[in-house]
PDB file of C-alpha atoms in Angstrom:
ATOM      1  CA  UNK J  77     -20.008  33.940   1.794  1.00  0.00           C
ATOM      2  CA  UNK J  78     -20.983  36.330   3.277  1.00  0.00           C
ATOM      3  CA  UNK J  79     -21.504  35.776   7.734  1.00  0.00           C
ATOM      4  CA  UNK J  80     -25.653  36.374   7.098  1.00  0.00           C
ATOM      5  CA  UNK J  81     -27.672  36.214   4.740  1.00  0.00           C
ATOM      6  CA  UNK J  82     -27.994  39.932   2.599  1.00  0.00           C
ATOM      7  CA  UNK J  83     -28.680  40.121  -0.761  1.00  0.00           C
ATOM      8  CA  UNK J  84     -25.973  38.224  -2.127  1.00  0.00           C
ATOM      9  CA  UNK J  85     -26.058  35.533   0.245  1.00  0.00           C
ATOM     10  CA  UNK J  86     -28.014  32.915  -1.038  1.00  0.00           C
ATOM     11  CA  UNK J  87     -25.985  33.196  -4.662  1.00  0.00           C
ATOM     12  CA  UNK J  88     -22.758  33.479  -3.444  1.00  0.00           C
ATOM     13  CA  UNK J  89     -23.912  30.342  -0.816  1.00  0.00           C
ATOM     14  CA  UNK J  90     -24.538  28.210  -4.074  1.00  0.00           C
ATOM     15  CA  UNK J  91     -21.717  29.162  -5.944  1.00  0.00           C
ATOM     16  CA  UNK J  92     -19.340  28.603  -3.052  1.00  0.00           C
ATOM     17  CA  UNK J  93     -21.949  24.212  -3.135  1.00  0.00           C
ATOM     18  CA  UNK J  94     -21.018  24.635  -6.716  1.00  0.00           C
ATOM     19  CA  UNK J  95     -17.736  24.717  -6.310  1.00  0.00           C
ATOM     20  CA  UNK J  96     -16.995  21.634  -3.918  1.00  0.00           C
ATOM     21  CA  UNK J  97     -19.252  19.612  -6.529  1.00  0.00           C
ATOM     22  CA  UNK J  98     -16.885  20.685  -9.469  1.00  0.00           C
ATOM     23  CA  UNK J  99     -14.139  19.304  -7.330  1.00  0.00           C
ATOM     24  CA  UNK J 100     -15.939  16.051  -6.342  1.00  0.00           C
ATOM     25  CA  UNK J 101     -17.598  16.200  -3.619  1.00  0.00           C
ATOM     26  CA  UNK J 102     -21.491  14.871  -3.707  1.00  0.00           C
ATOM     27  CA  UNK J 103     -22.137  13.733  -0.466  1.00  0.00           C
ATOM     28  CA  UNK J 104     -25.948  15.992   0.418  1.00  0.00           C
ATOM     29  CA  UNK J 105     -25.977  16.449   3.586  1.00  0.00           C
ATOM     30  CA  UNK J 106     -22.372  16.673   3.708  1.00  0.00           C
ATOM     31  CA  UNK J 107     -22.768  19.554   0.625  1.00  0.00           C
ATOM     32  CA  UNK J 108     -26.176  21.156   2.830  1.00  0.00           C
ATOM     33  CA  UNK J 109     -23.870  21.204   6.354  1.00  0.00           C
ATOM     34  CA  UNK J 110     -20.956  23.470   4.436  1.00  0.00           C
ATOM     35  CA  UNK J 111     -23.899  25.401   2.951  1.00  0.00           C
ATOM     36  CA  UNK J 112     -25.033  26.295   6.511  1.00  0.00           C
ATOM     37  CA  UNK J 113     -20.808  26.680   7.680  1.00  0.00           C
ATOM     38  CA  UNK J 114     -19.126  29.390   6.130  1.00  0.00           C
ATOM     39  CA  UNK J 115     -15.712  29.996   6.679  1.00  0.00           C
ATOM     40  CA  UNK J 116     -15.630  34.410   6.639  1.00  0.00           C
ATOM     41  CA  UNK J 117     -16.011  33.990  10.718  1.00  0.00           C
ATOM     42  CA  UNK J 118     -13.539  31.310  11.046  1.00  0.00           C
ATOM     43  CA  UNK J 119     -10.742  33.230   9.595  1.00  0.00           C
ATOM     44  CA  UNK J 120      -9.038  36.791   9.765  1.00  0.00           C
ATOM     45  CA  UNK J 121     -10.315  39.493   8.761  1.00  0.00           C
ATOM     46  CA  UNK J 122      -7.401  39.632   5.724  1.00  0.00           C
ATOM     47  CA  UNK J 123      -8.462  36.109   4.349  1.00  0.00           C
ATOM     48  CA  UNK J 124     -12.125  37.470   3.949  1.00  0.00           C
ATOM     49  CA  UNK J 125     -11.961  37.853   0.038  1.00  0.00           C
ATOM     50  CA  UNK J 126     -10.748  33.999  -0.255  1.00  0.00           C
ATOM     51  CA  UNK J 127     -13.449  32.655   2.219  1.00  0.00           C
ATOM     52  CA  UNK J 128     -15.322  30.452  -1.209  1.00  0.00           C
ATOM     53  CA  UNK J 129     -11.330  29.737  -2.530  1.00  0.00           C
ATOM     54  CA  UNK J 130     -10.308  25.697  -2.227  1.00  0.00           C
ATOM     55  CA  UNK J 131      -7.355  27.416  -1.048  1.00  0.00           C
ATOM     56  CA  UNK J 132      -5.901  26.740   2.050  1.00  0.00           C
ATOM     57  CA  UNK J 133      -5.632  29.507   4.040  1.00  0.00           C
ATOM     58  CA  UNK J 134      -3.504  31.214   7.456  1.00  0.00           C
ATOM     59  CA  UNK J 135      -5.165  30.622  11.261  1.00  0.00           C
ATOM     60  CA  UNK J 136      -3.174  31.066  13.061  1.00  0.00           C
ATOM     61  CA  UNK J 137       0.078  29.610  15.345  1.00  0.00           C
ATOM     62  CA  UNK J 138       1.508  28.599  12.495  1.00  0.00           C
ATOM     63  CA  UNK J 139      -1.254  26.300  11.080  1.00  0.00           C
ATOM     64  CA  UNK J 140      -3.580  26.442   9.115  1.00  0.00           C
ATOM     65  CA  UNK J 141      -7.598  25.482   7.530  1.00  0.00           C
ATOM     66  CA  UNK J 142      -7.770  23.253   5.172  1.00  0.00           C
ATOM     67  CA  UNK J 143      -8.984  23.777   1.153  1.00  0.00           C
ATOM     68  CA  UNK J 144     -13.230  23.598   1.927  1.00  0.00           C
ATOM     69  CA  UNK J 145     -13.044  20.345  -0.639  1.00  0.00           C
ATOM     70  CA  UNK J 146     -10.340  18.265   0.910  1.00  0.00           C
ATOM     71  CA  UNK J 147     -12.340  18.866   4.010  1.00  0.00           C
ATOM     72  CA  UNK J 148     -15.272  18.484   2.809  1.00  0.00           C
ATOM     73  CA  UNK J 149     -14.138  14.567   1.417  1.00  0.00           C
ATOM     74  CA  UNK J 150     -12.807  13.353   4.505  1.00  0.00           C
ATOM     75  CA  UNK J 151     -16.003  14.622   6.284  1.00  0.00           C
ATOM     76  CA  UNK J 152     -17.707  12.746   4.010  1.00  0.00           C
ATOM     77  CA  UNK J 153     -15.884   9.117   3.924  1.00  0.00           C
ATOM     78  CA  UNK J 154     -16.687   8.953   7.449  1.00  0.00           C
ATOM     79  CA  UNK J 155     -19.993   8.874   6.726  1.00  0.00           C
ATOM     80  CA  UNK J 156     -21.021  10.591   9.736  1.00  0.00           C
ATOM     81  CA  UNK J 157     -24.825   9.789  11.178  1.00  0.00           C
ATOM     82  CA  UNK J 158     -27.063  11.438  13.277  1.00  0.00           C
ATOM     83  CA  UNK J 159     -26.681   9.667  16.584  1.00  0.00           C
ATOM     84  CA  UNK J 160     -23.063   9.383  16.379  1.00  0.00           C
ATOM     85  CA  UNK J 161     -20.396  10.542  18.499  1.00  0.00           C
ATOM     86  CA  UNK J 162     -17.127  12.185  16.846  1.00  0.00           C
ATOM     87  CA  UNK J 163     -13.392  13.078  17.531  1.00  0.00           C
ATOM     88  CA  UNK J 164     -11.637  15.487  15.957  1.00  0.00           C
ATOM     89  CA  UNK J 165      -7.852  15.994  16.349  1.00  0.00           C
ATOM     90  CA  UNK J 166      -6.558  19.536  15.136  1.00  0.00           C
ATOM     91  CA  UNK J 167      -9.403  22.124  16.090  1.00  0.00           C
ATOM     92  CA  UNK J 168      -7.736  24.631  13.939  1.00  0.00           C
ATOM     93  CA  UNK J 169      -9.939  27.774  14.223  1.00  0.00           C
ATOM     94  CA  UNK J 170     -12.895  24.857  14.565  1.00  0.00           C
ATOM     95  CA  UNK J 171     -14.430  25.010  10.731  1.00  0.00           C
ATOM     96  CA  UNK J 172     -14.279  21.366  10.864  1.00  0.00           C
ATOM     97  CA  UNK J 173     -15.858  20.844  14.070  1.00  0.00           C
ATOM     98  CA  UNK J 174     -18.761  23.418  13.401  1.00  0.00           C
ATOM     99  CA  UNK J 175     -19.910  20.957   9.595  1.00  0.00           C
ATOM    100  CA  UNK J 176     -19.203  17.722  11.820  1.00  0.00           C
ATOM    101  CA  UNK J 177     -21.954  19.749  14.102  1.00  0.00           C
ATOM    102  CA  UNK J 178     -24.212  19.969  11.756  1.00  0.00           C
ATOM    103  CA  UNK J 179     -24.227  16.034  10.751  1.00  0.00           C
ATOM    104  CA  UNK J 180     -23.314  14.738  14.485  1.00  0.00           C
ATOM    105  CA  UNK J 181     -25.015  13.887  17.774  1.00  0.00           C
ATOM    106  CA  UNK J 182     -22.334  15.184  19.860  1.00  0.00           C
ATOM    107  CA  UNK J 183     -18.651  16.636  18.479  1.00  0.00           C
ATOM    108  CA  UNK J 184     -15.695  16.321  20.709  1.00  0.00           C
ATOM    109  CA  UNK J 185     -12.670  18.540  19.568  1.00  0.00           C
ATOM    110  CA  UNK J 186      -8.798  18.699  20.576  1.00  0.00           C
ATOM    111  CA  UNK J 187      -6.358  21.635  19.758  1.00  0.00           C
ATOM    112  CA  UNK J 188      -2.618  21.665  20.747  1.00  0.00           C
ATOM    113  CA  UNK J 189      -2.417  24.966  20.900  1.00  0.00           C
ATOM    114  CA  UNK J 190      -4.250  26.682  22.987  1.00  0.00           C
ATOM    115  CA  UNK J 191      -4.256  30.037  21.744  1.00  0.00           C
ATOM    116  CA  UNK J 192      -6.527  28.141  19.103  1.00  0.00           C
ATOM    117  CA  UNK J 193      -8.687  26.397  21.692  1.00  0.00           C
ATOM    118  CA  UNK J 194      -9.761  29.182  23.038  1.00  0.00           C
ATOM    119  CA  UNK J 195     -10.241  30.693  20.347  1.00  0.00           C
ATOM    120  CA  UNK J 196     -12.323  28.059  18.365  1.00  0.00           C
ATOM    121  CA  UNK J 197     -14.533  26.907  21.641  1.00  0.00           C
ATOM    122  CA  UNK J 198     -14.754  30.850  21.837  1.00  0.00           C
ATOM    123  CA  UNK J 199     -16.586  31.435  17.713  1.00  0.00           C
ATOM    124  CA  UNK J 200     -18.400  27.746  18.028  1.00  0.00           C
ATOM    125  CA  UNK J 201     -19.167  28.983  21.635  1.00  0.00           C
ATOM    126  CA  UNK J 202     -20.691  32.280  19.633  1.00  0.00           C
ATOM    127  CA  UNK J 203     -21.848  30.577  16.877  1.00  0.00           C
ATOM    128  CA  UNK J 204     -24.504  28.539  18.779  1.00  0.00           C
ATOM    129  CA  UNK J 205     -22.706  25.687  18.659  1.00  0.00           C
ATOM    130  CA  UNK J 206     -23.500  23.524  21.478  1.00  0.00           C
ATOM    131  CA  UNK J 207     -22.592  20.131  20.303  1.00  0.00           C
ATOM    132  CA  UNK J 208     -19.445  20.972  19.902  1.00  0.00           C
ATOM    133  CA  UNK J 209     -16.438  20.648  23.160  1.00  0.00           C
ATOM    134  CA  UNK J 210     -13.813  21.768  22.816  1.00  0.00           C
ATOM    135  CA  UNK J 211     -10.965  20.505  24.714  1.00  0.00           C
ATOM    136  CA  UNK J 212      -7.311  21.839  25.001  1.00  0.00           C
ATOM    137  CA  UNK J 213      -4.901  19.486  24.917  1.00  0.00           C
ATOM    138  CA  UNK J 214      -2.938  16.670  23.026  1.00  0.00           C
ATOM    139  CA  UNK J 215      -4.998  15.586  19.984  1.00  0.00           C
ATOM    140  CA  UNK J 216      -2.525  12.297  19.597  1.00  0.00           C
ATOM    141  CA  UNK J 217      -3.948  10.842  21.969  1.00  0.00           C
ATOM    142  CA  UNK J 218      -7.822  11.081  22.064  1.00  0.00           C
ATOM    143  CA  UNK J 219     -10.126  11.532  24.726  1.00  0.00           C
ATOM    144  CA  UNK J 220     -10.658   8.822  27.121  1.00  0.00           C
ATOM    145  CA  UNK J 221     -13.000  10.643  28.739  1.00  0.00           C
ATOM    146  CA  UNK J 222     -16.040  11.128  26.222  1.00  0.00           C
ATOM    147  CA  UNK J 223     -15.290   6.881  24.079  1.00  0.00           C
ATOM    148  CA  UNK J 224     -15.664   5.541  22.570  1.00  0.00           C
ATOM    149  CA  UNK J 225     -16.889   7.568  19.171  1.00  0.00           C
ATOM    150  CA  UNK J 226     -18.460   6.091  16.267  1.00  0.00           C
ATOM    151  CA  UNK J 227     -15.748   8.792  14.354  1.00  0.00           C
ATOM    152  CA  UNK J 228     -13.139   9.669  13.956  1.00  0.00           C
ATOM    153  CA  UNK J 229     -11.568  12.588  12.175  1.00  0.00           C
ATOM    154  CA  UNK J 230      -7.866  13.683  12.401  1.00  0.00           C
ATOM    155  CA  UNK J 231      -6.720  16.762  10.553  1.00  0.00           C
ATOM    156  CA  UNK J 232      -3.172  16.895  10.494  1.00  0.00           C
ATOM    157  CA  UNK J 233      -1.186  14.652   9.247  1.00  0.00           C
ATOM    158  CA  UNK J 234       0.666  11.422  11.268  1.00  0.00           C
ATOM    159  CA  UNK J 235       2.448   8.785  10.602  1.00  0.00           C
ATOM    160  CA  UNK J 236       0.989   5.499  11.748  1.00  0.00           C
ATOM    161  CA  UNK J 237      -3.120   5.178  13.724  1.00  0.00           C
ATOM    162  CA  UNK J 238      -2.143   5.591  17.342  1.00  0.00           C
ATOM    163  CA  UNK J 239      -2.453   2.786  19.107  1.00  0.00           C
ATOM    164  CA  UNK J 240      -4.296   4.860  22.179  1.00  0.00           C
ATOM    165  CA  UNK J 241      -6.573   6.767  20.027  1.00  0.00           C
ATOM    166  CA  UNK J 242      -7.729   3.627  17.714  1.00  0.00           C
ATOM    167  CA  UNK J 243      -8.525   2.171  20.857  1.00  0.00           C
ATOM    168  CA  UNK J 244     -11.533   4.373  21.795  1.00  0.00           C
ATOM    169  CA  UNK J 245     -12.924   3.883  18.220  1.00  0.00           C
ATOM    170  CA  UNK J 246     -15.922   1.657  18.443  1.00  0.00           C
ATOM    171  CA  UNK J 247     -16.042  -1.363  17.613  1.00  0.00           C
ATOM    172  CA  UNK J 248     -17.879  -0.379  13.575  1.00  0.00           C
ATOM    173  CA  UNK J 249     -16.391   3.249  14.176  1.00  0.00           C
ATOM    174  CA  UNK J 250     -14.757   4.563  11.312  1.00  0.00           C
ATOM    175  CA  UNK J 251     -11.049   7.089  10.958  1.00  0.00           C
ATOM    176  CA  UNK J 252     -10.425   8.751   8.095  1.00  0.00           C
ATOM    177  CA  UNK J 253      -6.682  10.327   8.512  1.00  0.00           C
ATOM    178  CA  UNK J 254      -3.958  11.547   6.867  1.00  0.00           C
ATOM    179  CA  UNK J 255      -0.841   9.772   6.341  1.00  0.00           C
ATOM    180  CA  UNK J 256       2.777   9.862   5.596  1.00  0.00           C
ATOM    181  CA  UNK J 257       5.303  10.978   6.149  1.00  0.00           C
ATOM    182  CA  UNK J 258       7.740  13.648   4.564  1.00  0.00           C
ATOM    183  CA  UNK J 259       7.708  16.547   2.133  1.00  0.00           C
ATOM    184  CA  UNK J 260       5.013  15.195  -0.400  1.00  0.00           C
ATOM    185  CA  UNK J 261       1.490  15.115  -0.183  1.00  0.00           C
ATOM    186  CA  UNK J 262      -0.058  12.184   2.507  1.00  0.00           C
ATOM    187  CA  UNK J 263      -2.662   9.119   1.659  1.00  0.00           C
ATOM    188  CA  UNK J 264      -5.875  10.048   3.228  1.00  0.00           C
ATOM    189  CA  UNK J 265      -6.841   6.542   4.710  1.00  0.00           C
ATOM    190  CA  UNK J 266     -10.527   5.433   5.881  1.00  0.00           C
ATOM    191  CA  UNK J 267      -9.963   3.461   8.887  1.00  0.00           C
ATOM    192  CA  UNK J 268     -12.046   0.711   9.655  1.00  0.00           C
ATOM    193  CA  UNK J 269     -11.848  -2.269  12.234  1.00  0.00           C
ATOM    194  CA  UNK J 270     -11.228  -5.632  11.132  1.00  0.00           C
ATOM    195  CA  UNK J 271     -10.162  -8.397  12.672  1.00  0.00           C
ATOM    196  CA  UNK J 272      -6.371  -8.225  11.941  1.00  0.00           C
ATOM    197  CA  UNK J 273      -6.047  -4.271  13.138  1.00  0.00           C
ATOM    198  CA  UNK J 274      -6.888  -1.312  10.971  1.00  0.00           C
ATOM    199  CA  UNK J 275      -8.475  -1.816   7.630  1.00  0.00           C
ATOM    200  CA  UNK J 276      -6.939   1.132   5.382  1.00  0.00           C
ATOM    201  CA  UNK J 277      -8.183   2.472   2.336  1.00  0.00           C
ATOM    202  CA  UNK J 278      -6.945   5.579   0.530  1.00  0.00           C
ATOM    203  CA  UNK J 279      -9.093   8.217  -1.340  1.00  0.00           C
ATOM    204  CA  UNK J 280      -7.282  10.832  -1.677  1.00  0.00           C
ATOM    205  CA  UNK J 281      -4.160  12.552  -1.643  1.00  0.00           C
ATOM    206  CA  UNK J 282      -3.010  16.203  -0.629  1.00  0.00           C
ATOM    207  CA  UNK J 283      -0.011  18.085   1.426  1.00  0.00           C
ATOM    208  CA  UNK J 284      -1.413  18.721   4.616  1.00  0.00           C
ATOM    209  CA  UNK J 285       0.290  19.987   7.969  1.00  0.00           C
ATOM    210  CA  UNK J 286       2.045  17.302  10.586  1.00  0.00           C
ATOM    211  CA  UNK J 287       0.462  16.452  13.523  1.00  0.00           C
ATOM    212  CA  UNK J 288       3.199  17.319  16.265  1.00  0.00           C
ATOM    213  CA  UNK J 289       2.654  15.406  19.984  1.00  0.00           C
ATOM    214  CA  UNK J 290       2.217  17.526  23.222  1.00  0.00           C
ATOM    215  CA  UNK J 291       0.364  20.651  23.269  1.00  0.00           C
ATOM    216  CA  UNK J 292       1.878  23.759  23.589  1.00  0.00           C
ATOM    217  CA  UNK J 293       0.126  26.619  25.772  1.00  0.00           C
ATOM    218  CA  UNK J 294       0.657  30.140  23.783  1.00  0.00           C
ATOM    219  CA  UNK J 295       2.807  31.700  20.712  1.00  0.00           C
TER     220      UNK J 295
END
């Protein structure tokens, strides 16, 4: 998809949405948001030609931007509504945060790599996403100053939901995260609060980069 409307933009956008539908994404609001957020501005120039492919691509600091169908599936599982406050753990390039910004009232996105956090902040501000607050920090700790959150999206793999992060989820909130360890694919899980703890519903599998505790200033 082109960064700005041009002769081929709308055709490319339609083909992108068709690809997402063919890969199992049917949530109309999420499809519309992803149609409005081309991946090109969130990629290094050498990957522009692959922006509309349903593949994971590198973004720097040894990290990656997830394939669009997985990003869409995870966001769809959140069930974000217009008035929601959303926390995202793992900003990366800012692509998922931008999609969330099209759906929610406010978004807080936390990134452990200072380089990625700074780049994503500048990128999102330049694209007009003023409803998104970028934070440099350990996303596994969440971001207590803006809690509670109606929805939490974790875009890196965790072995279990950190108690501190879970405590920042509203009583009727939903958390979506890849859960599992080891070299194989993780379960992508939708978690809701229950009387005896999280109610976990796996809905797909994928290989996602593991979360790392702490922060890293530069690479």
